[in-house]
PDB file of C-alpha atoms and ligand atoms in Angstrom:
ATOM      1  CA  MET A  20       1.504   8.558  11.726  1.00  0.00           C
ATOM      2  CA  THR A  21       5.267   8.993  11.206  1.00  0.00           C
ATOM      3  CA  LEU A  22       7.368   5.733  10.702  1.00  0.00           C
ATOM      4  CA  THR A  23      10.758   5.004  10.959  1.00  0.00           C
ATOM      5  CA  VAL A  24      12.276   2.283   9.039  1.00  0.00           C
ATOM      6  CA  ARG A  25      15.537   0.530   9.755  1.00  0.00           C
ATOM      7  CA  GLN A  26      16.997  -1.666   6.755  1.00  0.00           C
ATOM      8  CA  PHE A  27      19.582  -4.096   7.201  1.00  0.00           C
ATOM      9  CA  ALA A  28      21.203  -6.823   4.945  1.00  0.00           C
ATOM     10  CA  CYS A  29      20.704 -10.673   6.226  1.00  0.00           C
ATOM     11  CA  LEU A  30      21.195 -14.067   4.875  1.00  0.00           C
ATOM     12  CA  SER A  31      22.965 -13.850   1.400  1.00  0.00           C
ATOM     13  CA  ASP A  32      21.196 -11.193  -0.329  1.00  0.00           C
ATOM     14  CA  ASN A  33      17.972 -10.480   1.674  1.00  0.00           C
ATOM     15  CA  TYR A  34      17.010  -7.227   3.215  1.00  0.00           C
ATOM     16  CA  GLY A  35      15.209  -7.111   6.536  1.00  0.00           C
ATOM     17  CA  PHE A  36      13.145  -4.126   7.673  1.00  0.00           C
ATOM     18  CA  LEU A  37      12.241  -3.133  11.142  1.00  0.00           C
ATOM     19  CA  VAL A  38       9.510  -0.520  11.189  1.00  0.00           C
ATOM     20  CA  ARG A  39       8.529   1.730  14.159  1.00  0.00           C
ATOM     21  CA  ASP A  40       5.302   3.701  14.414  1.00  0.00           C
ATOM     22  CA  ASP A  41       6.877   6.815  16.283  1.00  0.00           C
ATOM     23  CA  ALA A  42       3.625   8.304  18.033  1.00  0.00           C
ATOM     24  CA  THR A  43       3.166   4.912  20.057  1.00  0.00           C
ATOM     25  CA  GLY A  44       6.742   3.265  19.874  1.00  0.00           C
ATOM     26  CA  LEU A  45       5.128  -0.032  18.396  1.00  0.00           C
ATOM     27  CA  VAL A  46       7.364  -1.980  16.193  1.00  0.00           C
ATOM     28  CA  ALA A  47       6.967  -4.364  13.258  1.00  0.00           C
ATOM     29  CA  THR A  48       9.347  -6.697  11.222  1.00  0.00           C
ATOM     30  CA  VAL A  49       8.528  -7.033   7.465  1.00  0.00           C
ATOM     31  CA  ASP A  50       9.181 -10.561   6.853  1.00  0.00           C
ATOM     32  CA  THR A  51      11.556 -12.852   8.925  1.00  0.00           C
ATOM     33  CA  PRO A  52      14.605 -13.893   6.941  1.00  0.00           C
ATOM     34  CA  ASP A  53      16.831 -14.352   9.968  1.00  0.00           C
ATOM     35  CA  ALA A  54      15.476 -14.262  13.559  1.00  0.00           C
ATOM     36  CA  GLU A  55      18.958 -13.795  14.986  1.00  0.00           C
ATOM     37  CA  ALA A  56      19.588 -10.858  12.719  1.00  0.00           C
ATOM     38  CA  ILE A  57      16.147  -9.291  13.536  1.00  0.00           C
ATOM     39  CA  LEU A  58      16.715  -9.720  17.358  1.00  0.00           C
ATOM     40  CA  SER A  59      20.125  -8.134  17.151  1.00  0.00           C
ATOM     41  CA  GLU A  60      18.734  -5.180  15.089  1.00  0.00           C
ATOM     42  CA  ILE A  61      15.909  -4.747  17.604  1.00  0.00           C
ATOM     43  CA  GLU A  62      18.805  -4.521  20.334  1.00  0.00           C
ATOM     44  CA  ALA A  63      21.042  -2.159  18.319  1.00  0.00           C
ATOM     45  CA  SER A  64      17.862   0.078  17.531  1.00  0.00           C
ATOM     46  CA  GLY A  65      17.154   0.435  21.312  1.00  0.00           C
ATOM     47  CA  TRP A  66      13.423   0.139  20.482  1.00  0.00           C
ATOM     48  CA  GLY A  67      13.024  -2.808  22.789  1.00  0.00           C
ATOM     49  CA  ARG A  68      10.122  -4.609  21.663  1.00  0.00           C
ATOM     50  CA  LEU A  69       8.609  -6.321  18.512  1.00  0.00           C
ATOM     51  CA  ASP A  70       4.827  -6.113  18.227  1.00  0.00           C
ATOM     52  CA  LEU A  71       4.125  -7.648  14.723  1.00  0.00           C
ATOM     53  CA  ILE A  72       5.377  -9.594  11.925  1.00  0.00           C
ATOM     54  CA  LEU A  73       4.064  -8.665   8.317  1.00  0.00           C
ATOM     55  CA  ASN A  74       4.677 -11.480   6.048  1.00  0.00           C
ATOM     56  CA  THR A  75       4.618 -11.006   2.363  1.00  0.00           C
ATOM     57  CA  HIS A  76       4.570 -14.609   0.943  1.00  0.00           C
ATOM     58  CA  TRP A  77       5.521 -18.201   2.185  1.00  0.00           C
ATOM     59  CA  HIS A  78       9.099 -18.662   1.198  1.00  0.00           C
ATOM     60  CA  ALA A  79      11.388 -19.591   3.974  1.00  0.00           C
ATOM     61  CA  ASP A  80      13.578 -16.526   3.431  1.00  0.00           C
ATOM     62  CA  HIS A  81      10.448 -14.460   4.446  1.00  0.00           C
ATOM     63  CA  THR A  82       8.900 -16.709   7.116  1.00  0.00           C
ATOM     64  CA  GLY A  83      11.861 -18.627   8.626  1.00  0.00           C
ATOM     65  CA  GLY A  84      11.871 -16.677  11.935  1.00  0.00           C
ATOM     66  CA  ASN A  85       8.374 -16.420  12.667  1.00  0.00           C
ATOM     67  CA  GLU A  86       8.154 -19.188  15.062  1.00  0.00           C
ATOM     68  CA  ARG A  87      11.208 -18.022  17.060  1.00  0.00           C
ATOM     69  CA  LEU A  88      10.271 -14.279  17.141  1.00  0.00           C
ATOM     70  CA  LYS A  89       6.748 -15.180  18.400  1.00  0.00           C
ATOM     71  CA  ALA A  90       7.999 -17.337  21.113  1.00  0.00           C
ATOM     72  CA  GLU A  91      10.722 -14.707  22.344  1.00  0.00           C
ATOM     73  CA  THR A  92       8.454 -11.739  21.993  1.00  0.00           C
ATOM     74  CA  GLY A  93       4.838 -12.763  22.050  1.00  0.00           C
ATOM     75  CA  CYS A  94       4.292 -10.769  18.688  1.00  0.00           C
ATOM     76  CA  GLU A  95       1.176 -11.319  16.457  1.00  0.00           C
ATOM     77  CA  ILE A  96       1.710 -12.687  12.846  1.00  0.00           C
ATOM     78  CA  VAL A  97      -0.143 -11.313   9.990  1.00  0.00           C
ATOM     79  CA  GLY A  98       0.048 -12.511   6.499  1.00  0.00           C
ATOM     80  CA  PRO A  99      -1.461 -14.318   3.761  1.00  0.00           C
ATOM     81  CA  GLU A 100      -3.168 -17.728   4.061  1.00  0.00           C
ATOM     82  CA  GLU A 101      -0.418 -19.552   2.201  1.00  0.00           C
ATOM     83  CA  VAL A 102       2.152 -18.777   5.018  1.00  0.00           C
ATOM     84  CA  ARG A 103       0.587 -21.718   6.723  1.00  0.00           C
ATOM     85  CA  ARG A 104       2.471 -23.913   4.561  1.00  0.00           C
ATOM     86  CA  ALA A 105       5.728 -22.763   6.058  1.00  0.00           C
ATOM     87  CA  ALA A 106       5.346 -21.116   9.326  1.00  0.00           C
ATOM     88  CA  PRO A 107       2.834 -20.010  11.962  1.00  0.00           C
ATOM     89  CA  LEU A 108       0.385 -17.179  11.365  1.00  0.00           C
ATOM     90  CA  ASP A 109      -2.113 -15.638  13.563  1.00  0.00           C
ATOM     91  CA  ARG A 110      -4.229 -13.551  11.220  1.00  0.00           C
ATOM     92  CA  VAL A 111      -4.991 -14.129   7.516  1.00  0.00           C
ATOM     93  CA  VAL A 112      -5.128 -10.795   5.436  1.00  0.00           C
ATOM     94  CA  VAL A 113      -6.748 -10.388   2.015  1.00  0.00           C
ATOM     95  CA  ASP A 114      -6.734  -7.571  -0.686  1.00  0.00           C
ATOM     96  CA  GLY A 115      -7.941  -4.214   0.966  1.00  0.00           C
ATOM     97  CA  ASP A 116      -7.428  -5.255   4.402  1.00  0.00           C
ATOM     98  CA  LEU A 117      -5.851  -2.669   6.812  1.00  0.00           C
ATOM     99  CA  VAL A 118      -3.255  -3.723   9.286  1.00  0.00           C
ATOM    100  CA  ARG A 119      -2.520  -1.161  12.034  1.00  0.00           C
ATOM    101  CA  LEU A 120       0.635  -0.729  13.889  1.00  0.00           C
ATOM    102  CA  GLY A 121      -0.221   1.997  16.514  1.00  0.00           C
ATOM    103  CA  SER A 122      -1.331   5.225  14.673  1.00  0.00           C
ATOM    104  CA  THR A 123      -0.200   3.742  11.208  1.00  0.00           C
ATOM    105  CA  ALA A 124      -2.182   1.619   8.874  1.00  0.00           C
ATOM    106  CA  PHE A 125      -0.939  -0.409   5.950  1.00  0.00           C
ATOM    107  CA  GLU A 126      -3.236  -1.373   3.217  1.00  0.00           C
ATOM    108  CA  VAL A 127      -2.949  -4.970   1.841  1.00  0.00           C
ATOM    109  CA  MET A 128      -2.795  -5.329  -1.879  1.00  0.00           C
ATOM    110  CA  THR A 129      -2.678  -9.009  -3.373  1.00  0.00           C
ATOM    111  CA  THR A 130       0.309  -9.323  -5.826  1.00  0.00           C
ATOM    112  CA  PRO A 131       0.419 -12.752  -7.142  1.00  0.00           C
ATOM    113  CA  GLY A 132       2.919 -14.185  -9.538  1.00  0.00           C
ATOM    114  CA  HIS A 133       6.118 -14.998  -7.713  1.00  0.00           C
ATOM    115  CA  THR A 134       3.749 -17.057  -5.308  1.00  0.00           C
ATOM    116  CA  GLN A 135      -0.018 -17.413  -5.709  1.00  0.00           C
ATOM    117  CA  GLY A 136      -0.913 -15.554  -2.358  1.00  0.00           C
ATOM    118  CA  HIS A 137       1.974 -12.941  -2.502  1.00  0.00           C
ATOM    119  CA  ILE A 138       0.766  -9.646  -0.843  1.00  0.00           C
ATOM    120  CA  THR A 139       2.171  -6.018  -0.451  1.00  0.00           C
ATOM    121  CA  TYR A 140       1.751  -3.522   2.268  1.00  0.00           C
ATOM    122  CA  ARG A 141       1.625   0.070   1.730  1.00  0.00           C
ATOM    123  CA  SER A 142       1.367   3.078   4.211  1.00  0.00           C
ATOM    124  CA  VAL A 143      -0.627   5.371   2.289  1.00  0.00           C
ATOM    125  CA  GLU A 144      -0.015   8.343   4.548  1.00  0.00           C
ATOM    126  CA  GLY A 145       4.087   7.345   4.752  1.00  0.00           C
ATOM    127  CA  ALA A 146       3.984   7.063   1.095  1.00  0.00           C
ATOM    128  CA  LEU A 147       5.985   3.778   1.251  1.00  0.00           C
ATOM    129  CA  ALA A 148       5.467   0.280   0.529  1.00  0.00           C
ATOM    130  CA  PHE A 149       7.021  -3.052   1.368  1.00  0.00           C
ATOM    131  CA  VAL A 150       6.617  -5.277  -1.790  1.00  0.00           C
ATOM    132  CA  GLY A 151       8.566  -8.578  -0.954  1.00  0.00           C
ATOM    133  CA  ASP A 152       9.750 -10.335  -4.114  1.00  0.00           C
ATOM    134  CA  VAL A 153       7.166  -8.989  -6.500  1.00  0.00           C
ATOM    135  CA  ILE A 154       9.150  -5.903  -7.713  1.00  0.00           C
ATOM    136  CA  PHE A 155      13.110  -5.239  -7.252  1.00  0.00           C
ATOM    137  CA  ALA A 156      15.017  -2.356  -8.196  1.00  0.00           C
ATOM    138  CA  LEU A 157      15.297  -2.870 -12.032  1.00  0.00           C
ATOM    139  CA  GLY A 158      13.556  -6.340 -11.574  1.00  0.00           C
ATOM    140  CA  CYS A 159      10.653  -8.491 -10.653  1.00  0.00           C
ATOM    141  CA  GLY A 160      10.248 -11.636  -8.964  1.00  0.00           C
ATOM    142  CA  ARG A 161      10.685 -15.101 -10.662  1.00  0.00           C
ATOM    143  CA  LEU A 162       7.426 -16.810 -11.645  1.00  0.00           C
ATOM    144  CA  PHE A 163       7.544 -19.636  -9.212  1.00  0.00           C
ATOM    145  CA  GLU A 164       3.808 -20.158  -8.998  1.00  0.00           C
ATOM    146  CA  GLY A 165       1.860 -17.764 -10.852  1.00  0.00           C
ATOM    147  CA  THR A 166       1.470 -16.843 -14.674  1.00  0.00           C
ATOM    148  CA  ALA A 167       3.090 -13.921 -16.459  1.00  0.00           C
ATOM    149  CA  GLU A 168      -0.296 -12.438 -16.864  1.00  0.00           C
ATOM    150  CA  GLN A 169      -0.814 -12.333 -13.177  1.00  0.00           C
ATOM    151  CA  MET A 170       2.699 -10.619 -12.455  1.00  0.00           C
ATOM    152  CA  TRP A 171       2.121  -8.347 -15.138  1.00  0.00           C
ATOM    153  CA  ASP A 172      -1.117  -7.151 -13.463  1.00  0.00           C
ATOM    154  CA  SER A 173       0.476  -7.038 -10.078  1.00  0.00           C
ATOM    155  CA  LEU A 174       3.271  -4.943 -11.386  1.00  0.00           C
ATOM    156  CA  ASN A 175       0.790  -2.647 -12.943  1.00  0.00           C
ATOM    157  CA  ARG A 176      -0.970  -2.285  -9.763  1.00  0.00           C
ATOM    158  CA  ILE A 177       2.148  -1.202  -8.064  1.00  0.00           C
ATOM    159  CA  ASN A 178       2.937   1.258 -11.035  1.00  0.00           C
ATOM    160  CA  ALA A 179      -0.333   2.763 -10.489  1.00  0.00           C
ATOM    161  CA  TRP A 180       0.925   4.124  -6.940  1.00  0.00           C
ATOM    162  CA  PRO A 181       2.108   7.705  -6.799  1.00  0.00           C
ATOM    163  CA  GLU A 182       5.528   8.121  -8.204  1.00  0.00           C
ATOM    164  CA  THR A 183       6.983   9.251  -4.872  1.00  0.00           C
ATOM    165  CA  THR A 184       6.140   6.033  -3.293  1.00  0.00           C
ATOM    166  CA  THR A 185       9.166   4.517  -1.779  1.00  0.00           C
ATOM    167  CA  LEU A 186       9.476   0.745  -2.591  1.00  0.00           C
ATOM    168  CA  TYR A 187      11.327  -1.434  -0.001  1.00  0.00           C
ATOM    169  CA  CYS A 188      12.242  -4.480  -1.993  1.00  0.00           C
ATOM    170  CA  ALA A 189      13.350  -7.829  -0.183  1.00  0.00           C
ATOM    171  CA  HIS A 190      16.472  -8.654  -1.967  1.00  0.00           C
ATOM    172  CA  GLU A 191      19.747  -6.827  -3.380  1.00  0.00           C
ATOM    173  CA  TYR A 192      19.728  -7.874  -6.920  1.00  0.00           C
ATOM    174  CA  THR A 193      20.082  -4.772  -8.612  1.00  0.00           C
ATOM    175  CA  ALA A 194      23.686  -4.974 -10.288  1.00  0.00           C
ATOM    176  CA  SER A 195      22.614  -8.112 -11.965  1.00  0.00           C
ATOM    177  CA  ASN A 196      19.327  -6.674 -12.980  1.00  0.00           C
ATOM    178  CA  ALA A 197      20.879  -3.460 -14.346  1.00  0.00           C
ATOM    179  CA  ARG A 198      23.078  -5.433 -16.681  1.00  0.00           C
ATOM    180  CA  PHE A 199      19.814  -6.987 -18.053  1.00  0.00           C
ATOM    181  CA  ALA A 200      18.138  -3.968 -18.339  1.00  0.00           C
ATOM    182  CA  LEU A 201      21.130  -2.267 -20.305  1.00  0.00           C
ATOM    183  CA  SER A 202      20.834  -5.357 -22.988  1.00  0.00           C
ATOM    184  CA  LEU A 203      17.364  -3.878 -23.622  1.00  0.00           C
ATOM    185  CA  ASP A 204      17.543  -0.076 -23.174  1.00  0.00           C
ATOM    186  CA  ASP A 205      20.357   1.844 -24.402  1.00  0.00           C
ATOM    187  CA  ARG A 206      19.203   5.290 -23.586  1.00  0.00           C
ATOM    188  CA  PRO A 207      21.755   7.653 -22.110  1.00  0.00           C
ATOM    189  CA  GLU A 208      19.572   8.125 -19.035  1.00  0.00           C
ATOM    190  CA  MET A 209      19.355   4.277 -18.565  1.00  0.00           C
ATOM    191  CA  GLN A 210      23.158   3.964 -18.708  1.00  0.00           C
ATOM    192  CA  ALA A 211      23.599   6.878 -16.315  1.00  0.00           C
ATOM    193  CA  HIS A 212      21.062   5.099 -13.971  1.00  0.00           C
ATOM    194  CA  ALA A 213      22.941   1.691 -14.200  1.00  0.00           C
ATOM    195  CA  GLU A 214      26.347   3.474 -13.733  1.00  0.00           C
ATOM    196  CA  ALA A 215      25.062   5.123 -10.542  1.00  0.00           C
ATOM    197  CA  ILE A 216      23.745   1.368  -9.424  1.00  0.00           C
ATOM    198  CA  PHE A 217      27.234  -0.216 -10.078  1.00  0.00           C
ATOM    199  CA  ALA A 218      28.905   2.636  -8.270  1.00  0.00           C
ATOM    200  CA  ALA A 219      26.754   2.324  -5.381  1.00  0.00           C
ATOM    201  CA  ARG A 220      27.470  -1.403  -5.075  1.00  0.00           C
ATOM    202  CA  GLU A 221      31.219  -0.957  -5.504  1.00  0.00           C
ATOM    203  CA  ARG A 222      30.860   1.103  -2.306  1.00  0.00           C
ATOM    204  CA  GLY A 223      28.954  -1.471  -0.735  1.00  0.00           C
ATOM    205  CA  GLN A 224      25.839   0.613  -0.472  1.00  0.00           C
ATOM    206  CA  PRO A 225      22.500  -0.617  -1.119  1.00  0.00           C
ATOM    207  CA  THR A 226      20.339   0.262  -3.750  1.00  0.00           C
ATOM    208  CA  VAL A 227      17.011  -0.324  -2.042  1.00  0.00           C
ATOM    209  CA  PRO A 228      14.677   1.288  -1.344  1.00  0.00           C
ATOM    210  CA  THR A 229      13.590   2.313  -4.687  1.00  0.00           C
ATOM    211  CA  THR A 230      10.614   4.443  -5.807  1.00  0.00           C
ATOM    212  CA  VAL A 231       7.736   3.954  -8.323  1.00  0.00           C
ATOM    213  CA  GLY A 232       9.062   6.886 -10.208  1.00  0.00           C
ATOM    214  CA  ALA A 233      12.359   5.346 -10.835  1.00  0.00           C
ATOM    215  CA  GLU A 234      10.967   1.846 -11.604  1.00  0.00           C
ATOM    216  CA  ARG A 235       8.463   3.459 -13.982  1.00  0.00           C
ATOM    217  CA  ALA A 236      11.434   5.392 -15.892  1.00  0.00           C
ATOM    218  CA  PHE A 237      13.952   2.432 -15.910  1.00  0.00           C
ATOM    219  CA  ASN A 238      12.381  -1.011 -14.812  1.00  0.00           C
ATOM    220  CA  PRO A 239      12.520  -3.329 -18.013  1.00  0.00           C
ATOM    221  CA  PHE A 240       9.333  -5.231 -16.686  1.00  0.00           C
ATOM    222  CA  LEU A 241       7.470  -2.326 -16.173  1.00  0.00           C
ATOM    223  CA  ARG A 242       8.444  -0.961 -19.496  1.00  0.00           C
ATOM    224  CA  ALA A 243       7.192  -4.121 -21.461  1.00  0.00           C
ATOM    225  CA  ALA A 244       4.557  -3.060 -24.139  1.00  0.00           C
ATOM    226  CA  ASP A 245       2.109  -5.697 -22.773  1.00  0.00           C
ATOM    227  CA  ALA A 246       1.590  -8.836 -21.002  1.00  0.00           C
ATOM    228  CA  ALA A 247       3.105 -11.094 -23.987  1.00  0.00           C
ATOM    229  CA  ASP A 248       6.256  -8.831 -23.970  1.00  0.00           C
ATOM    230  CA  PHE A 249       6.455  -9.040 -20.350  1.00  0.00           C
ATOM    231  CA  ALA A 250       6.485 -12.790 -20.583  1.00  0.00           C
ATOM    232  CA  ALA A 251       9.263 -12.695 -23.015  1.00  0.00           C
ATOM    233  CA  ARG A 252      11.270 -10.385 -21.022  1.00  0.00           C
ATOM    234  CA  ARG A 253      10.712 -12.522 -17.705  1.00  0.00           C
ATOM    235  CA  ALA A 254      11.745 -15.605 -19.636  1.00  0.00           C
ATOM    236  CA  ALA A 255      14.829 -13.990 -21.176  1.00  0.00           C
ATOM    237  CA  LYS A 256      16.008 -12.839 -17.707  1.00  0.00           C
ATOM    238  CA  ASP A 257      15.650 -16.159 -16.748  1.00  0.00           C
ATOM    239  CA  GLY A 258      18.395 -17.219 -18.815  1.00  0.00           C
ATOM    240  CA  PHE A 259      20.407 -14.171 -18.919  1.00  0.00           C
ATOM    241  CA  ARG A 260      23.943 -14.317 -17.733  1.00  0.00           C
ATOM    242  CA  GLY A 261      25.267 -10.880 -17.870  1.00  0.00           C
TER     243      GLY A 261
HETATM  244 ZN1  LIG B 350      10.216 -15.420  -2.484  1.00  0.00          ZN
HETATM  245 FE1  LIG B 351      12.930 -13.910  -1.244  1.00  0.00          FE
END
C-alpha cells in the first residue's frame, strides 16, 4: 500500500512521474510527456519495468510517449476515451473507477474544463493525487474545451479532498502563477508564500508537488467567490503579463 513517486522535469516545463507500488514492485508512469525521458528515469531508478500508463487527458505533452512505451515494455494504457484522439489506449476509465497497481488502488475522478474528458487519479490510502492540467500550484489549466462552470466544479471537487492530500501537477508554472496571485491578494501570508516560491525557483528547485491545504489557502482560482468570479479570474490570467 505504500507508493514511491519519482518526479522529474521534461520537455520545456512538464513534470513526469514514475510511481512504484512498493509491496509488489509494479511501476506506472502518469502521462507520457517524453518516452525517452521516461525510459531513462526507469533506468536510473533501477525499478527495471513499466507495467502501466495512467493518462489524464489527450494533449500531446501527456500522451506523446504512449505508443513507444507500449511497444518497448508491453505496459497497459489506461485513460479517458478522449486519449484515442491522439494515442493508443487499452482501457477506458470513467468517474469512480478504480485502477490497480499491485496493492495500490487509484480512484478516477472526472475533472473537465481544460479538456472535456480530463480525469485525475487519487490514491486514497497514500493521500496523494495526480491532477494533470486541472490544478497547478497557485494556478489552474486553461479552458481549451470546457466552460468556466465545468472547471470551477472540477476545482471544487479537488478542494473537497483532505487538506493533507499531496497534489502532483503536470507543469512548473508556479512563479508566473504567483505573480498573478499577488495581483489579487496582498495578504502578508500570500506575499510570504510567493517569496518562498520565487526563492525555490531561483535555486532551481521544483514547487511541485503542492497540497490541497496550500492551494485552499493561496490559489486565486480556488479562492474565487463563485463561478462568475472564477470565470473573470481565469480570463484575467489569460491576458496577464506579470
Ligand atoms: Zn494539457
Ligand atoms: Fe500539459
